[in-house]
Amino acid sequence: MNAVTEVLIPDIGDFKDIDVTEVLVKPGDSVRAEQSLITVESEKASMEIPSPSAGVVREVKVKIGDKVSQGALVLLLEAAEAPAAIADPVPVATQVAALPSEEKTGGKSGAAAPAAPAVSAAPTVPLVPAAVPVPYEVPPVDPLFKPHASPSVRLFARELGVDLARLKGTGPKGRILHDDVRLFVKTALQAGAAPVAKTAGMPFELPAWPSVDFAKFGPVETKPLSRLRRLAGANLHRNWVSIPHVTQFDEADITELESFRKASAGDSERQGFKLTLLAFLIKASVTTLRQFPHFNASLDASGESLVIKKYFHVGVAVDTPDGLVVPVIRDADRKGIFDLARELGEVSKAAREKKLKPGDMQGGTFSISSLGGIGGSAFTPIINAPEVAILGVSKSVTRPVWIDAKSGEGQFQPRLMLPLSLSYDHRVIDGADAARFTSYLVNVLGDIRRSLL
Ligand code: CAO
């Protein structure tokens, strides 16, 4: 018999006690290395746990609904190869000599097994941007009316998709109670309404999505959306409908910056990484965020206070074949342009190879979405909640710009202009501040030496 290995939950960042939502294999199944075995899901992310090696599933040790953390035993896998071939241990599995016993396996579904050995290679985990609950109530029809309810009632209502503004509280001073929410749902169900409609919680009702038989009009092909795209799509949708977005457009003269970048690109290439404009944009954004701390912030869970972060972790939107991911460059304020460029290359490669870990996507304070390598002159990026602003960058173009010389003799000059699109949360940021922010950023990009000050 080939050796049997314990497949454990690998390093999944800060996630603990998260739910097993799918078990994708059963005893007797042959699996390939990297094939997904189970899906685990927290409030913030969903990820598939891959098989560390090829083999045959001997015993599945978890079931749907179990709670697991790093090191928990997922299943026993009999190696596909002869034992000698697997003598080199895979990172997320611990070898056991032969058939498992209760002592060796821990015997309990979902129970935390001994910690896995250090993970040398990142597991292949499809990632999605954090799906935090919407941290505030969507305003009711009367914007001055604020329903009176405890956080637990608000959470309960949110879980059921109930708009508290529609309820009449029966508690003291009109406070909405759990029972009020229950009664509301019961009444809605009895009336045949759908309390958990996709638009629940919103002060408007949407008509049903058109159901069209497209094949009636011509040939079609139906492809399921990837799991990543579905989850990222749900988060984008939530952010779009629940944050009052405004986008401020501006453009920076990057003629000098581009000459400097080109002059330095040879050095970076010799060191094995590409120096693109994005590294400078991260640096310039951080310089600007220091001047405008409320752009480097989030609303707290009540939606009534602003949490201003003293660290600068910049998320960068990366386009991958499966959809959009936003890995975070940590402590961008403490890194030089070369370090930022090198790290950018590494995270975008990891994103495209699905090798990011959940922790790589967390803790962002501000995001940048650059479509400059592709094209376009402006766009309206969607804020990556719970952040309050995101910078969109489009393709730079050389065009004549009127330069007003000090002598009063102005003239048109060819300048390389970079279009910027800053979307911001209007609950937190006023239009005037957004215009000041982009003006400041434009100045920094016009003379990157300002980021040293
Ligand atoms: N203007 C003109 N050219 C630009 C530019 C800009 N603003 N930004 C980058 N370029 C150039 C680069 O210099 C590079 O040129 P060369 O091929 O001649 O060297 C080329 O465009 C490609 O750049 P890149 O995309 O490889 O590198 P990057 O650092 O600019 O971006 C990354 C990296 C990961 C952000 C990018 O590849 C990506 O995925 N962008 C898409 C993000 C996205 O999808 N956003 C939308 C989110 S909302 O749906």
mmCIF file of N, CA and C in Angstrom, residues 68-123:
data_model
loop_
_atom_site.group_PDB
_atom_site.id
_atom_site.type_symbol
_atom_site.label_atom_id
_atom_site.label_comp_id
_atom_site.label_asym_id
_atom_site.label_seq_id
_atom_site.Cartn_x
_atom_site.Cartn_y
_atom_site.Cartn_z
ATOM 1 N N VAL A 68 -13.443 25.025 10.559
ATOM 2 C CA VAL A 68 -12.047 24.621 10.483
ATOM 3 C C VAL A 68 -11.117 25.835 10.576
ATOM 4 N N SER A 69 -9.893 25.541 10.993
ATOM 5 C CA SER A 69 -8.851 26.568 11.062
ATOM 6 C C SER A 69 -7.596 25.947 10.466
ATOM 7 N N GLN A 70 -6.530 26.747 10.402
ATOM 8 C CA GLN A 70 -5.268 26.221 9.875
ATOM 9 C C GLN A 70 -4.872 24.975 10.662
ATOM 10 N N GLY A 71 -4.452 23.933 9.957
ATOM 11 C CA GLY A 71 -3.985 22.713 10.611
ATOM 12 C C GLY A 71 -5.066 21.669 10.791
ATOM 13 N N ALA A 72 -6.345 22.030 10.562
ATOM 14 C CA ALA A 72 -7.415 21.037 10.726
ATOM 15 C C ALA A 72 -7.281 19.959 9.647
ATOM 16 N N LEU A 73 -7.638 18.738 10.043
ATOM 17 C CA LEU A 73 -7.511 17.608 9.125
ATOM 18 C C LEU A 73 -8.664 17.604 8.124
ATOM 19 N N VAL A 74 -8.329 17.592 6.850
ATOM 20 C CA VAL A 74 -9.355 17.607 5.798
ATOM 21 C C VAL A 74 -9.666 16.182 5.349
ATOM 22 N N LEU A 75 -8.605 15.466 4.984
ATOM 23 C CA LEU A 75 -8.825 14.091 4.531
ATOM 24 C C LEU A 75 -7.524 13.313 4.529
ATOM 25 N N LEU A 76 -7.674 12.023 4.320
ATOM 26 C CA LEU A 76 -6.492 11.164 4.192
ATOM 27 C C LEU A 76 -6.335 10.826 2.722
ATOM 28 N N LEU A 77 -5.122 10.965 2.254
ATOM 29 C CA LEU A 77 -4.860 10.804 0.828
ATOM 30 C C LEU A 77 -3.803 9.727 0.632
ATOM 31 N N GLU A 78 -4.152 8.739 -0.148
ATOM 32 C CA GLU A 78 -3.166 7.706 -0.453
ATOM 33 C C GLU A 78 -2.393 8.153 -1.686
ATOM 34 N N ALA A 79 -1.089 8.144 -1.559
ATOM 35 C CA ALA A 79 -0.272 8.693 -2.638
ATOM 36 C C ALA A 79 -0.466 7.900 -3.920
ATOM 37 N N ALA A 80 -0.428 8.612 -5.031
ATOM 38 C CA ALA A 80 -0.552 7.950 -6.324
ATOM 39 C C ALA A 80 0.742 7.227 -6.670
ATOM 40 N N GLU A 81 1.852 7.795 -6.194
ATOM 41 C CA GLU A 81 3.178 7.251 -6.507
ATOM 42 C C GLU A 81 3.552 6.194 -5.468
ATOM 43 N N ALA A 82 4.648 5.506 -5.738
ATOM 44 C CA ALA A 82 5.220 4.598 -4.751
ATOM 45 C C ALA A 82 5.703 5.454 -3.585
ATOM 46 N N PRO A 83 5.792 4.882 -2.364
ATOM 47 C CA PRO A 83 6.159 5.676 -1.207
ATOM 48 C C PRO A 83 7.434 6.475 -1.406
ATOM 49 N N ALA A 84 8.414 5.880 -2.100
ATOM 50 C CA ALA A 84 9.680 6.590 -2.257
ATOM 51 C C ALA A 84 9.479 7.931 -2.933
ATOM 52 N N ALA A 85 8.524 7.952 -3.850
ATOM 53 C CA ALA A 85 8.310 9.179 -4.625
ATOM 54 C C ALA A 85 7.729 10.302 -3.795
ATOM 55 N N ILE A 86 7.108 9.952 -2.656
ATOM 56 C CA ILE A 86 6.538 11.023 -1.840
ATOM 57 C C ILE A 86 7.325 11.210 -0.544
ATOM 58 N N ALA A 87 8.535 10.638 -0.514
ATOM 59 C CA ALA A 87 9.323 10.806 0.703
ATOM 60 C C ALA A 87 9.578 12.279 1.000
ATOM 61 N N ASP A 88 9.583 13.058 -0.048
ATOM 62 C CA ASP A 88 9.780 14.491 0.112
ATOM 63 C C ASP A 88 8.437 15.097 0.502
ATOM 64 N N PRO A 89 8.264 15.521 1.739
ATOM 65 C CA PRO A 89 6.904 15.863 2.166
ATOM 66 C C PRO A 89 6.362 17.104 1.472
ATOM 67 N N VAL A 90 5.065 17.035 1.139
ATOM 68 C CA VAL A 90 4.405 18.200 0.560
ATOM 69 C C VAL A 90 4.099 19.166 1.696
ATOM 70 N N PRO A 91 4.040 20.434 1.387
ATOM 71 C CA PRO A 91 3.982 21.390 2.474
ATOM 72 C C PRO A 91 2.748 21.336 3.360
ATOM 73 N N VAL A 92 1.574 21.047 2.790
ATOM 74 C CA VAL A 92 0.392 21.150 3.630
ATOM 75 C C VAL A 92 -0.097 19.781 4.107
ATOM 76 N N ALA A 93 0.703 18.777 3.991
ATOM 77 C CA ALA A 93 0.262 17.471 4.458
ATOM 78 C C ALA A 93 1.303 16.880 5.392
ATOM 79 N N THR A 94 0.843 16.105 6.337
ATOM 80 C CA THR A 94 1.763 15.426 7.226
ATOM 81 C C THR A 94 1.680 13.949 6.892
ATOM 82 N N GLN A 95 2.810 13.304 6.767
ATOM 83 C CA GLN A 95 2.773 11.889 6.414
ATOM 84 C C GLN A 95 2.458 11.031 7.630
ATOM 85 N N VAL A 96 1.650 10.015 7.421
ATOM 86 C CA VAL A 96 1.475 8.994 8.450
ATOM 87 C C VAL A 96 1.864 7.670 7.836
ATOM 88 N N ALA A 97 2.293 6.752 8.694
ATOM 89 C CA ALA A 97 2.922 5.547 8.172
ATOM 90 C C ALA A 97 1.986 4.694 7.336
ATOM 91 N N ALA A 98 0.844 4.323 7.858
ATOM 92 C CA ALA A 98 -0.013 3.423 7.098
ATOM 93 C C ALA A 98 -1.457 3.835 7.291
ATOM 94 N N LEU A 99 -2.296 2.839 7.574
ATOM 95 C CA LEU A 99 -3.698 3.188 7.745
ATOM 96 C C LEU A 99 -3.888 4.114 8.935
ATOM 97 N N PRO A 100 -4.826 5.038 8.837
ATOM 98 C CA PRO A 100 -5.019 5.955 9.954
ATOM 99 C C PRO A 100 -5.695 5.280 11.136
ATOM 100 N N SER A 101 -5.361 5.703 12.318
ATOM 101 C CA SER A 101 -6.086 5.261 13.499
ATOM 102 C C SER A 101 -6.711 6.502 14.099
ATOM 103 N N GLU A 102 -7.636 6.319 15.052
ATOM 104 C CA GLU A 102 -8.272 7.475 15.684
ATOM 105 C C GLU A 102 -7.224 8.392 16.289
ATOM 106 N N GLU A 103 -6.151 7.757 16.877
ATOM 107 C CA GLU A 103 -5.133 8.584 17.515
ATOM 108 C C GLU A 103 -4.415 9.445 16.489
ATOM 109 N N LYS A 104 -4.118 8.783 15.344
ATOM 110 C CA LYS A 104 -3.314 9.514 14.356
ATOM 111 C C LYS A 104 -4.094 10.628 13.699
ATOM 112 N N THR A 105 -5.390 10.403 13.473
ATOM 113 C CA THR A 105 -6.138 11.388 12.703
ATOM 114 C C THR A 105 -6.833 12.406 13.576
ATOM 115 N N GLY A 106 -6.870 12.126 14.858
ATOM 116 C CA GLY A 106 -7.641 13.022 15.713
ATOM 117 C C GLY A 106 -9.091 12.583 15.737
ATOM 118 N N GLY A 107 -9.533 11.881 14.710
ATOM 119 C CA GLY A 107 -10.823 11.217 14.705
ATOM 120 C C GLY A 107 -12.051 12.102 14.620
ATOM 121 N N LYS A 108 -11.902 13.415 14.733
ATOM 122 C CA LYS A 108 -13.123 14.238 14.743
ATOM 123 C C LYS A 108 -13.159 15.142 13.530
ATOM 124 N N SER A 109 -14.314 15.209 12.950
ATOM 125 C CA SER A 109 -14.470 16.114 11.819
ATOM 126 C C SER A 109 -14.225 17.529 12.266
ATOM 127 N N GLY A 110 -13.419 18.215 11.509
ATOM 128 C CA GLY A 110 -13.267 19.635 11.747
ATOM 129 C C GLY A 110 -12.432 19.971 12.952
ATOM 130 N N ALA A 111 -12.021 18.962 13.756
ATOM 131 C CA ALA A 111 -11.225 19.288 14.931
ATOM 132 C C ALA A 111 -9.860 19.757 14.482
ATOM 133 N N ALA A 112 -9.303 20.694 15.192
ATOM 134 C CA ALA A 112 -8.002 21.214 14.789
ATOM 135 C C ALA A 112 -6.942 20.157 15.019
ATOM 136 N N ALA A 113 -6.284 19.731 13.976
ATOM 137 C CA ALA A 113 -5.206 18.764 14.083
ATOM 138 C C ALA A 113 -3.950 19.515 14.476
ATOM 139 N N PRO A 114 -2.871 18.787 14.825
ATOM 140 C CA PRO A 114 -1.643 19.491 15.155
ATOM 141 C C PRO A 114 -1.258 20.430 14.025
ATOM 142 N N ALA A 115 -0.615 21.510 14.372
ATOM 143 C CA ALA A 115 -0.276 22.511 13.364
ATOM 144 C C ALA A 115 0.505 21.904 12.221
ATOM 145 N N ALA A 116 0.198 22.332 11.025
ATOM 146 C CA ALA A 116 0.901 21.830 9.849
ATOM 147 C C ALA A 116 2.334 22.332 9.866
ATOM 148 N N PRO A 117 3.230 21.582 9.233
ATOM 149 C CA PRO A 117 4.591 22.092 9.132
ATOM 150 C C PRO A 117 4.601 23.403 8.355
ATOM 151 N N ALA A 118 5.664 24.163 8.516
ATOM 152 C CA ALA A 118 5.720 25.466 7.864
ATOM 153 C C ALA A 118 5.427 25.334 6.385
ATOM 154 N N VAL A 119 4.601 26.190 5.881
ATOM 155 C CA VAL A 119 4.212 26.131 4.467
ATOM 156 C C VAL A 119 5.252 26.874 3.657
ATOM 157 N N SER A 120 5.951 26.131 2.822
ATOM 158 C CA SER A 120 7.003 26.785 2.061
ATOM 159 C C SER A 120 6.483 27.378 0.770
ATOM 160 N N ALA A 121 5.445 26.725 0.225
ATOM 161 C CA ALA A 121 4.884 27.270 -1.013
ATOM 162 C C ALA A 121 3.461 27.699 -0.725
ATOM 163 N N ALA A 122 3.072 28.840 -1.260
ATOM 164 C CA ALA A 122 1.713 29.320 -1.010
ATOM 165 C C ALA A 122 0.720 28.384 -1.667
ATOM 166 N N PRO A 123 -0.386 28.057 -0.992
ATOM 167 C CA PRO A 123 -1.377 27.214 -1.623
ATOM 168 C C PRO A 123 -2.083 27.970 -2.738
#
